[in-house]
């Protein structure tokens, strides 16, 4: 039984559902869906379980402020490790007051320091 449990925990998850806040801009939503961002998550997240929260940097353009987005792991199917073939699916959760996207580079963007 111990061997079976060790084998299960080393298997890659088949599907991971991750949520981002409703107020993430269209640009931010585009960024989290890019192939390179999904590949980054698959490479940098070893063990994964429901309830994990990842604060991830998103590219906002050439000269904008940084944008850290809280991504919440809602569910995991299959094993407990992220693998190169793990499907990452996004859901939207309640807004959290995040401000970002291209607007952070403009005069109309946030002015807080």
Tab-separated table of N, CA, C and O in Angstrom:
chain	number	residue	atom	x	y	z
A	1	UNK	N	0.821	-1.202	0.000
A	1	UNK	CA	0.000	0.000	0.000
A	1	UNK	C	0.860	1.259	0.000
A	1	UNK	O	0.546	2.218	-0.678
A	2	UNK	N	1.962	1.265	0.763
A	2	UNK	CA	2.833	2.439	0.799
A	2	UNK	C	3.420	2.706	-0.578
A	2	UNK	O	3.540	3.850	-0.996
A	3	UNK	N	3.790	1.647	-1.306
A	3	UNK	CA	4.323	1.818	-2.654
A	3	UNK	C	3.266	2.406	-3.572
A	3	UNK	O	3.532	3.277	-4.380
A	4	UNK	N	2.038	1.935	-3.419
A	4	UNK	CA	0.939	2.454	-4.239
A	4	UNK	C	0.701	3.932	-3.962
A	4	UNK	O	0.541	4.729	-4.881
A	5	UNK	N	0.713	4.352	-2.691
A	5	UNK	CA	0.526	5.761	-2.341
A	5	UNK	C	1.663	6.617	-2.873
A	5	UNK	O	1.447	7.710	-3.379
A	6	UNK	N	2.906	6.131	-2.778
A	6	UNK	CA	4.049	6.886	-3.294
A	6	UNK	C	3.937	7.037	-4.801
A	6	UNK	O	4.253	8.078	-5.358
A	7	UNK	N	3.457	5.981	-5.482
A	7	UNK	CA	3.305	6.043	-6.926
A	7	UNK	C	2.233	7.048	-7.312
A	7	UNK	O	2.397	7.812	-8.253
A	8	UNK	N	1.127	7.101	-6.582
A	8	UNK	CA	0.051	8.040	-6.885
A	8	UNK	C	0.508	9.485	-6.716
A	8	UNK	O	0.159	10.339	-7.512
A	9	UNK	N	1.286	9.774	-5.683
A	9	UNK	CA	1.699	11.155	-5.446
A	9	UNK	C	2.731	11.624	-6.457
A	9	UNK	O	2.917	12.805	-6.629
A	10	UNK	N	3.419	10.690	-7.135
A	10	UNK	CA	4.415	11.111	-8.113
A	10	UNK	C	3.817	11.265	-9.510
A	10	UNK	O	4.492	11.732	-10.407
A	11	UNK	N	2.577	10.873	-9.712
A	11	UNK	CA	1.938	11.009	-11.007
A	11	UNK	C	1.541	12.463	-11.256
A	11	UNK	O	1.202	13.198	-10.336
A	12	UNK	N	1.576	12.840	-12.521
A	12	UNK	CA	1.173	14.199	-12.885
A	12	UNK	C	-0.343	14.332	-12.840
A	12	UNK	O	-1.076	13.399	-13.185
A	13	UNK	N	-0.782	15.502	-12.448
A	13	UNK	CA	-2.206	15.811	-12.490
A	13	UNK	C	-2.639	15.837	-13.952
A	13	UNK	O	-1.882	16.268	-14.826
A	14	UNK	N	-3.848	15.379	-14.217
A	14	UNK	CA	-4.352	15.437	-15.584
A	14	UNK	C	-4.990	16.789	-15.865
A	14	UNK	O	-4.914	17.299	-16.979
A	15	UNK	N	-5.573	17.381	-14.823
A	15	UNK	CA	-6.282	18.659	-14.997
A	15	UNK	C	-6.220	19.454	-13.702
A	15	UNK	O	-6.436	18.910	-12.627
A	16	UNK	N	-5.914	20.741	-13.826
A	16	UNK	CA	-5.889	21.644	-12.671
A	16	UNK	C	-6.776	22.843	-13.016
A	16	UNK	O	-6.598	23.472	-14.063
A	17	UNK	N	-7.739	23.116	-12.154
A	17	UNK	CA	-8.620	24.270	-12.340
A	17	UNK	C	-8.105	25.398	-11.453
A	17	UNK	O	-7.956	25.231	-10.245
A	18	UNK	N	-7.805	26.523	-12.084
A	18	UNK	CA	-7.237	27.685	-11.407
A	18	UNK	C	-8.183	28.859	-11.651
A	18	UNK	O	-8.703	29.024	-12.752
A	19	UNK	N	-8.402	29.682	-10.623
A	19	UNK	CA	-9.266	30.850	-10.811
A	19	UNK	C	-8.467	32.131	-10.681
A	19	UNK	O	-7.463	32.191	-9.975
A	20	UNK	N	-8.927	33.140	-11.402
A	20	UNK	CA	-8.373	34.482	-11.294
A	20	UNK	C	-9.525	35.415	-10.943
A	20	UNK	O	-10.691	35.096	-11.156
A	21	UNK	N	-9.219	36.608	-10.372
A	21	UNK	CA	-10.285	37.517	-9.940
A	21	UNK	C	-11.059	38.111	-11.115
A	21	UNK	O	-10.490	38.365	-12.182
A	22	UNK	N	-12.331	38.323	-10.883
A	22	UNK	CA	-13.229	38.867	-11.897
A	22	UNK	C	-12.746	40.203	-12.446
A	22	UNK	O	-12.955	40.516	-13.614
A	23	UNK	N	-12.069	40.988	-11.617
A	23	UNK	CA	-11.632	42.302	-12.062
A	23	UNK	C	-10.251	42.295	-12.727
A	23	UNK	O	-9.678	43.359	-12.987
A	24	UNK	N	-9.733	41.122	-13.074
A	24	UNK	CA	-8.516	41.061	-13.875
A	24	UNK	C	-8.857	41.586	-15.264
A	24	UNK	O	-9.863	41.202	-15.858
A	25	UNK	N	-8.046	42.483	-15.775
A	25	UNK	CA	-8.309	43.117	-17.064
A	25	UNK	C	-8.281	42.097	-18.205
A	25	UNK	O	-7.776	40.983	-18.062
A	26	UNK	N	-8.805	42.508	-19.343
A	26	UNK	CA	-8.747	41.656	-20.525
A	26	UNK	C	-7.305	41.339	-20.884
A	26	UNK	O	-6.990	40.232	-21.308
A	27	UNK	N	-6.406	42.320	-20.730
A	27	UNK	CA	-5.000	42.090	-21.004
A	27	UNK	C	-4.436	41.024	-20.061
A	27	UNK	O	-3.705	40.133	-20.477
A	28	UNK	N	-4.783	41.127	-18.786
A	28	UNK	CA	-4.334	40.135	-17.811
A	28	UNK	C	-4.862	38.746	-18.137
A	28	UNK	O	-4.137	37.754	-18.045
A	29	UNK	N	-6.120	38.669	-18.558
A	29	UNK	CA	-6.706	37.380	-18.940
A	29	UNK	C	-5.985	36.809	-20.155
A	29	UNK	O	-5.756	35.603	-20.237
A	30	UNK	N	-5.641	37.679	-21.082
A	30	UNK	CA	-4.867	37.243	-22.249
A	30	UNK	C	-3.533	36.668	-21.791
A	30	UNK	O	-3.105	35.606	-22.245
A	31	UNK	N	-2.851	37.361	-20.881
A	31	UNK	CA	-1.531	36.936	-20.421
A	31	UNK	C	-1.565	35.569	-19.741
A	31	UNK	O	-0.694	34.734	-20.001
A	32	UNK	N	-2.535	35.323	-18.855
A	32	UNK	CA	-2.568	34.028	-18.157
A	32	UNK	C	-2.890	32.879	-19.100
A	32	UNK	O	-2.613	31.724	-18.779
A	33	UNK	N	-3.445	33.180	-20.263
A	33	UNK	CA	-3.791	32.145	-21.222
A	33	UNK	C	-2.733	31.868	-22.272
A	33	UNK	O	-2.888	30.951	-23.085
A	34	UNK	N	-1.642	32.635	-22.255
A	34	UNK	CA	-0.607	32.424	-23.266
A	34	UNK	C	0.111	31.097	-23.039
A	34	UNK	O	0.198	30.602	-21.909
A	35	UNK	N	0.638	30.544	-24.122
A	35	UNK	CA	1.372	29.279	-24.019
A	35	UNK	C	2.565	29.395	-23.082
A	35	UNK	O	2.834	28.483	-22.300
A	36	UNK	N	3.276	30.526	-23.158
A	36	UNK	CA	4.466	30.651	-22.312
A	36	UNK	C	4.114	30.759	-20.831
A	36	UNK	O	4.832	30.257	-19.983
A	37	UNK	N	2.982	31.396	-20.495
A	37	UNK	CA	2.599	31.479	-19.086
A	37	UNK	C	2.148	30.114	-18.576
A	37	UNK	O	2.501	29.706	-17.464
A	38	UNK	N	1.377	29.391	-19.379
A	38	UNK	CA	0.941	28.051	-18.979
A	38	UNK	C	2.151	27.123	-18.824
A	38	UNK	O	2.214	26.340	-17.872
A	39	UNK	N	3.123	27.235	-19.721
A	39	UNK	CA	4.344	26.432	-19.609
A	39	UNK	C	5.110	26.799	-18.342
A	39	UNK	O	5.644	25.925	-17.653
A	40	UNK	N	5.150	28.101	-18.020
A	40	UNK	CA	5.809	28.566	-16.798
A	40	UNK	C	5.161	27.918	-15.570
A	40	UNK	O	5.866	27.415	-14.685
A	41	UNK	N	3.817	27.906	-15.507
A	41	UNK	CA	3.139	27.281	-14.363
A	41	UNK	C	3.472	25.794	-14.282
A	41	UNK	O	3.747	25.276	-13.200
A	42	UNK	N	3.449	25.114	-15.413
A	42	UNK	CA	3.741	23.681	-15.416
A	42	UNK	C	5.168	23.390	-14.957
A	42	UNK	O	5.423	22.365	-14.320
A	43	UNK	N	6.102	24.285	-15.262
A	43	UNK	CA	7.504	24.072	-14.888
A	43	UNK	C	7.799	24.475	-13.448
A	43	UNK	O	8.685	23.915	-12.816
A	44	UNK	N	7.100	25.477	-12.924
A	44	UNK	CA	7.477	26.022	-11.615
A	44	UNK	C	6.631	25.511	-10.460
A	44	UNK	O	7.017	25.691	-9.305
A	45	UNK	N	5.509	24.908	-10.729
A	45	UNK	CA	4.649	24.387	-9.668
A	45	UNK	C	4.845	22.889	-9.566
A	45	UNK	O	4.462	22.143	-10.452
A	46	UNK	N	5.479	22.456	-8.494
A	46	UNK	CA	5.773	21.035	-8.337
A	46	UNK	C	4.537	20.322	-7.796
A	46	UNK	O	3.739	19.800	-8.550
A	47	UNK	N	4.371	20.336	-6.498
A	47	UNK	CA	3.164	19.765	-5.897
A	47	UNK	C	2.042	20.783	-6.026
A	47	UNK	O	2.259	21.986	-5.837
A	48	UNK	N	0.863	20.314	-6.316
A	48	UNK	CA	-0.280	21.202	-6.485
A	48	UNK	C	-1.489	20.566	-5.799
A	48	UNK	O	-1.697	19.354	-5.883
A	49	UNK	N	-2.227	21.398	-5.054
A	49	UNK	CA	-3.431	20.890	-4.406
A	49	UNK	C	-4.465	22.002	-4.301
A	49	UNK	O	-4.122	23.188	-4.294
A	50	UNK	N	-5.710	21.600	-4.229
A	50	UNK	CA	-6.795	22.564	-4.080
A	50	UNK	C	-6.528	23.416	-2.845
A	50	UNK	O	-6.087	22.902	-1.809
A	51	UNK	N	-6.750	24.724	-2.988
A	51	UNK	CA	-6.507	25.649	-1.890
A	51	UNK	C	-5.200	26.413	-2.015
A	51	UNK	O	-5.008	27.425	-1.339
A	52	UNK	N	-4.280	25.930	-2.855
A	52	UNK	CA	-3.038	26.675	-3.080
A	52	UNK	C	-3.368	28.045	-3.669
A	52	UNK	O	-4.302	28.179	-4.454
A	53	UNK	N	-2.592	29.047	-3.290
A	53	UNK	CA	-2.710	30.383	-3.886
A	53	UNK	C	-1.327	30.769	-4.390
A	53	UNK	O	-0.347	30.705	-3.657
A	54	UNK	N	-1.273	31.142	-5.663
A	54	UNK	CA	-0.028	31.558	-6.291
A	54	UNK	C	-0.118	33.027	-6.625
A	54	UNK	O	-1.013	33.458	-7.335
A	55	UNK	N	0.807	33.836	-6.122
A	55	UNK	CA	0.908	35.249	-6.506
A	55	UNK	C	1.846	35.287	-7.697
A	55	UNK	O	3.047	35.061	-7.552
A	56	UNK	N	1.320	35.554	-8.875
A	56	UNK	CA	2.121	35.484	-10.091
A	56	UNK	C	2.225	36.842	-10.773
A	56	UNK	O	1.246	37.565	-10.892
A	57	UNK	N	3.410	37.142	-11.250
A	57	UNK	CA	3.673	38.371	-11.990
A	57	UNK	C	3.146	38.221	-13.411
A	57	UNK	O	3.361	37.205	-14.053
A	58	UNK	N	2.459	39.236	-13.893
A	58	UNK	CA	2.014	39.270	-15.284
A	58	UNK	C	2.685	40.425	-15.997
A	58	UNK	O	2.845	41.506	-15.439
A	59	UNK	N	3.029	40.206	-17.233
A	59	UNK	CA	3.615	41.241	-18.080
A	59	UNK	C	2.544	42.274	-18.397
A	59	UNK	O	1.446	41.931	-18.829
A	60	UNK	N	2.844	43.546	-18.157
A	60	UNK	CA	1.877	44.608	-18.478
A	60	UNK	C	2.397	45.519	-19.572
A	60	UNK	O	1.866	46.592	-19.790
A	61	UNK	N	3.419	45.112	-20.270
A	61	UNK	CA	3.935	45.926	-21.364
A	61	UNK	C	5.329	46.416	-21.083
A	61	UNK	O	5.965	46.048	-20.103
A	62	UNK	N	5.778	47.310	-21.930
A	62	UNK	CA	7.182	47.722	-21.906
A	62	UNK	C	7.551	48.587	-20.708
A	62	UNK	O	8.674	48.564	-20.266
A	63	UNK	N	6.637	49.388	-20.197
A	63	UNK	CA	7.061	50.314	-19.139
A	63	UNK	C	5.975	50.513	-18.080
A	63	UNK	O	5.868	51.563	-17.480
A	64	UNK	N	5.160	49.517	-17.842
A	64	UNK	CA	4.106	49.631	-16.839
A	64	UNK	C	4.587	49.174	-15.476
A	64	UNK	O	5.702	48.710	-15.304
A	65	UNK	N	3.737	49.326	-14.507
A	65	UNK	CA	4.003	48.811	-13.177
A	65	UNK	C	3.883	47.286	-13.207
A	65	UNK	O	3.258	46.718	-14.082
A	66	UNK	N	4.449	46.650	-12.209
A	66	UNK	CA	4.285	45.203	-12.114
A	66	UNK	C	2.856	44.890	-11.695
A	66	UNK	O	2.193	45.700	-11.056
A	67	UNK	N	2.403	43.727	-12.069
A	67	UNK	CA	1.066	43.293	-11.712
A	67	UNK	C	1.160	41.878	-11.175
A	67	UNK	O	1.482	40.951	-11.905
A	68	UNK	N	0.948	41.735	-9.864
A	68	UNK	CA	0.922	40.417	-9.248
A	68	UNK	C	-0.530	40.008	-9.099
A	68	UNK	O	-1.338	40.746	-8.526
A	69	UNK	N	-0.844	38.837	-9.618
A	69	UNK	CA	-2.218	38.350	-9.632
A	69	UNK	C	-2.322	37.107	-8.750
A	69	UNK	O	-1.548	36.168	-8.922
A	70	UNK	N	-3.289	37.098	-7.820
A	70	UNK	CA	-3.491	35.894	-7.018
A	70	UNK	C	-4.291	34.866	-7.811
A	70	UNK	O	-5.436	35.099	-8.182
A	71	UNK	N	-3.655	33.737	-8.092
A	71	UNK	CA	-4.313	32.621	-8.760
A	71	UNK	C	-4.607	31.561	-7.706
A	71	UNK	O	-3.718	31.169	-6.947
A	72	UNK	N	-5.845	31.108	-7.644
A	72	UNK	CA	-6.264	30.117	-6.650
A	72	UNK	C	-6.472	28.769	-7.330
A	72	UNK	O	-7.160	28.704	-8.356
A	73	UNK	N	-5.915	27.720	-6.766
A	73	UNK	CA	-6.146	26.372	-7.276
A	73	UNK	C	-7.487	25.905	-6.707
A	73	UNK	O	-7.643	25.776	-5.499
A	74	UNK	N	-8.437	25.701	-7.599
A	74	UNK	CA	-9.788	25.288	-7.197
A	74	UNK	C	-9.913	23.777	-7.079
A	74	UNK	O	-10.557	23.283	-6.167
A	75	UNK	N	-9.320	23.044	-8.018
A	75	UNK	CA	-9.388	21.579	-7.963
A	75	UNK	C	-8.240	20.975	-8.764
A	75	UNK	O	-7.673	21.617	-9.651
A	76	UNK	N	-7.936	19.736	-8.411
A	76	UNK	CA	-6.868	18.988	-9.073
A	76	UNK	C	-7.397	17.595	-9.364
A	76	UNK	O	-7.951	16.942	-8.486
A	77	UNK	N	-7.222	17.154	-10.598
A	77	UNK	CA	-7.621	15.797	-10.980
A	77	UNK	C	-6.370	15.006	-11.310
A	77	UNK	O	-5.456	15.516	-11.950
A	78	UNK	N	-6.348	13.762	-10.892
A	78	UNK	CA	-5.186	12.912	-11.147
A	78	UNK	C	-4.189	13.042	-10.022
A	78	UNK	O	-4.561	13.135	-8.862
A	79	UNK	N	-2.913	13.069	-10.360
A	79	UNK	CA	-1.847	13.123	-9.365
A	79	UNK	C	-1.702	14.484	-8.704
A	79	UNK	O	-2.479	15.402	-8.941
A	80	UNK	N	-0.674	14.587	-7.871
A	80	UNK	CA	-0.453	15.801	-7.081
A	80	UNK	C	0.695	16.658	-7.615
A	80	UNK	O	1.102	17.614	-6.962
A	81	UNK	N	1.195	16.326	-8.779
A	81	UNK	CA	2.301	17.087	-9.366
A	81	UNK	C	1.855	17.701	-10.680
A	81	UNK	O	1.106	17.100	-11.427
A	82	UNK	N	2.364	18.895	-10.948
A	82	UNK	CA	2.121	19.523	-12.231
A	82	UNK	C	3.090	18.887	-13.222
A	82	UNK	O	4.266	18.711	-12.914
A	83	UNK	N	2.609	18.545	-14.391
A	83	UNK	CA	3.463	17.937	-15.403
A	83	UNK	C	3.314	18.652	-16.736
A	83	UNK	O	2.426	19.492	-16.905
A	84	UNK	N	4.160	18.319	-17.692
A	84	UNK	CA	4.124	18.992	-18.987
A	84	UNK	C	2.819	18.787	-19.746
A	84	UNK	O	2.458	19.591	-20.595
A	85	UNK	N	2.096	17.738	-19.437
A	85	UNK	CA	0.830	17.446	-20.119
A	85	UNK	C	-0.388	17.852	-19.299
A	85	UNK	O	-1.522	17.662	-19.737
A	86	UNK	N	-0.179	18.415	-18.113
A	86	UNK	CA	-1.304	18.803	-17.269
A	86	UNK	C	-2.122	19.901	-17.945
A	86	UNK	O	-1.576	20.926	-18.357
A	87	UNK	N	-3.419	19.670	-18.058
A	87	UNK	CA	-4.325	20.682	-18.613
A	87	UNK	C	-4.623	21.704	-17.522
A	87	UNK	O	-4.969	21.339	-16.398
A	88	UNK	N	-4.459	22.973	-17.843
A	88	UNK	CA	-4.778	24.050	-16.898
A	88	UNK	C	-6.006	24.767	-17.434
A	88	UNK	O	-6.004	25.247	-18.567
A	89	UNK	N	-7.052	24.808	-16.623
A	89	UNK	CA	-8.322	25.422	-16.995
A	89	UNK	C	-8.581	26.572	-16.032
A	89	UNK	O	-8.384	26.431	-14.826
A	90	UNK	N	-9.038	27.700	-16.570
A	90	UNK	CA	-9.316	28.866	-15.726
A	90	UNK	C	-10.806	29.034	-15.468
A	90	UNK	O	-11.629	28.764	-16.338
A	91	UNK	N	-11.098	29.510	-14.267
A	91	UNK	CA	-12.432	29.958	-13.876
A	91	UNK	C	-12.279	31.371	-13.341
A	91	UNK	O	-11.189	31.800	-12.986
A	92	UNK	N	-13.389	32.073	-13.255
A	92	UNK	CA	-13.396	33.426	-12.708
A	92	UNK	C	-14.009	33.362	-11.311
A	92	UNK	O	-15.017	32.701	-11.097
A	93	UNK	N	-13.378	34.057	-10.358
A	93	UNK	CA	-13.928	34.141	-8.999
A	93	UNK	C	-14.229	35.604	-8.691
A	93	UNK	O	-14.024	36.482	-9.516
A	94	UNK	N	-14.692	35.887	-7.502
A	94	UNK	CA	-15.083	37.246	-7.116
A	94	UNK	C	-13.911	38.227	-7.247
A	94	UNK	O	-12.750	37.853	-7.128
A	95	UNK	N	-14.253	39.470	-7.500
A	95	UNK	CA	-13.264	40.539	-7.640
A	95	UNK	C	-12.498	40.730	-6.327
A	95	UNK	O	-13.020	40.458	-5.245
A	96	UNK	N	-11.255	41.221	-6.452
A	96	UNK	CA	-10.447	41.440	-5.246
A	96	UNK	C	-9.779	42.817	-5.237
A	96	UNK	O	-8.884	43.066	-4.443
A	97	UNK	N	-10.211	43.710	-6.141
A	97	UNK	CA	-9.644	45.054	-6.155
A	97	UNK	C	-8.342	45.158	-6.917
A	97	UNK	O	-7.608	46.135	-6.764
A	98	UNK	N	-8.044	44.179	-7.745
A	98	UNK	CA	-6.809	44.218	-8.531
A	98	UNK	C	-6.935	45.297	-9.605
A	98	UNK	O	-8.001	45.519	-10.144
A	99	UNK	N	-5.838	45.979	-9.874
A	99	UNK	CA	-5.845	47.022	-10.902
A	99	UNK	C	-4.637	46.817	-11.778
A	99	UNK	O	-3.516	46.822	-11.305
A	100	UNK	N	-4.881	46.636	-13.050
A	100	UNK	CA	-3.752	46.388	-13.925
A	100	UNK	C	-4.150	46.372	-15.374
A	100	UNK	O	-5.230	46.796	-15.749
A	101	UNK	N	-3.273	45.865	-16.199
A	101	UNK	CA	-3.465	45.860	-17.634
A	101	UNK	C	-2.762	47.062	-18.226
A	101	UNK	O	-1.936	47.710	-17.594
A	102	UNK	N	-3.094	47.391	-19.445
A	102	UNK	CA	-2.431	48.517	-20.106
A	102	UNK	C	-2.675	49.833	-19.388
A	102	UNK	O	-1.873	50.749	-19.452
A	103	UNK	N	-3.782	49.954	-18.658
A	103	UNK	CA	-4.096	51.210	-18.000
A	103	UNK	C	-3.038	51.592	-16.972
A	103	UNK	O	-2.866	52.771	-16.687
A	104	UNK	N	-2.309	50.634	-16.422
A	104	UNK	CA	-1.305	51.000	-15.412
A	104	UNK	C	-0.218	51.874	-15.998
A	104	UNK	O	0.506	52.532	-15.284
A	105	UNK	N	-0.109	51.909	-17.326
A	105	UNK	CA	0.907	52.732	-17.975
A	105	UNK	C	0.415	54.136	-18.311
A	105	UNK	O	1.179	54.951	-18.744
A	106	UNK	N	-0.862	54.397	-18.134
A	106	UNK	CA	-1.420	55.666	-18.580
A	106	UNK	C	-1.704	56.592	-17.410
A	106	UNK	O	-1.705	56.193	-16.263
A	107	UNK	N	-1.999	57.838	-17.719
A	107	UNK	CA	-2.331	58.825	-16.694
A	107	UNK	C	-3.607	58.428	-15.959
A	107	UNK	O	-3.800	58.820	-14.816
A	108	UNK	N	-4.471	57.661	-16.593
A	108	UNK	CA	-5.707	57.223	-15.956
A	108	UNK	C	-5.528	56.028	-15.059
A	108	UNK	O	-6.468	55.588	-14.402
A	109	UNK	N	-4.327	55.491	-14.980
A	109	UNK	CA	-4.066	54.307	-14.180
A	109	UNK	C	-3.887	54.651	-12.698
A	109	UNK	O	-3.960	55.815	-12.295
A	110	UNK	N	-3.653	53.650	-11.871
A	110	UNK	CA	-3.486	53.871	-10.432
A	110	UNK	C	-2.271	54.767	-10.143
A	110	UNK	O	-1.260	54.670	-10.811
A	111	UNK	N	-2.416	55.632	-9.155
A	111	UNK	CA	-1.347	56.548	-8.793
A	111	UNK	C	-0.782	56.262	-7.410
A	111	UNK	O	0.033	57.012	-6.918
A	112	UNK	N	-1.229	55.169	-6.780
A	112	UNK	CA	-0.725	54.831	-5.464
A	112	UNK	C	0.719	54.379	-5.543
A	112	UNK	O	1.153	53.800	-6.521
A	113	UNK	N	1.471	54.651	-4.499
A	113	UNK	CA	2.866	54.209	-4.438
A	113	UNK	C	2.977	53.117	-3.416
A	113	UNK	O	2.376	53.111	-2.414
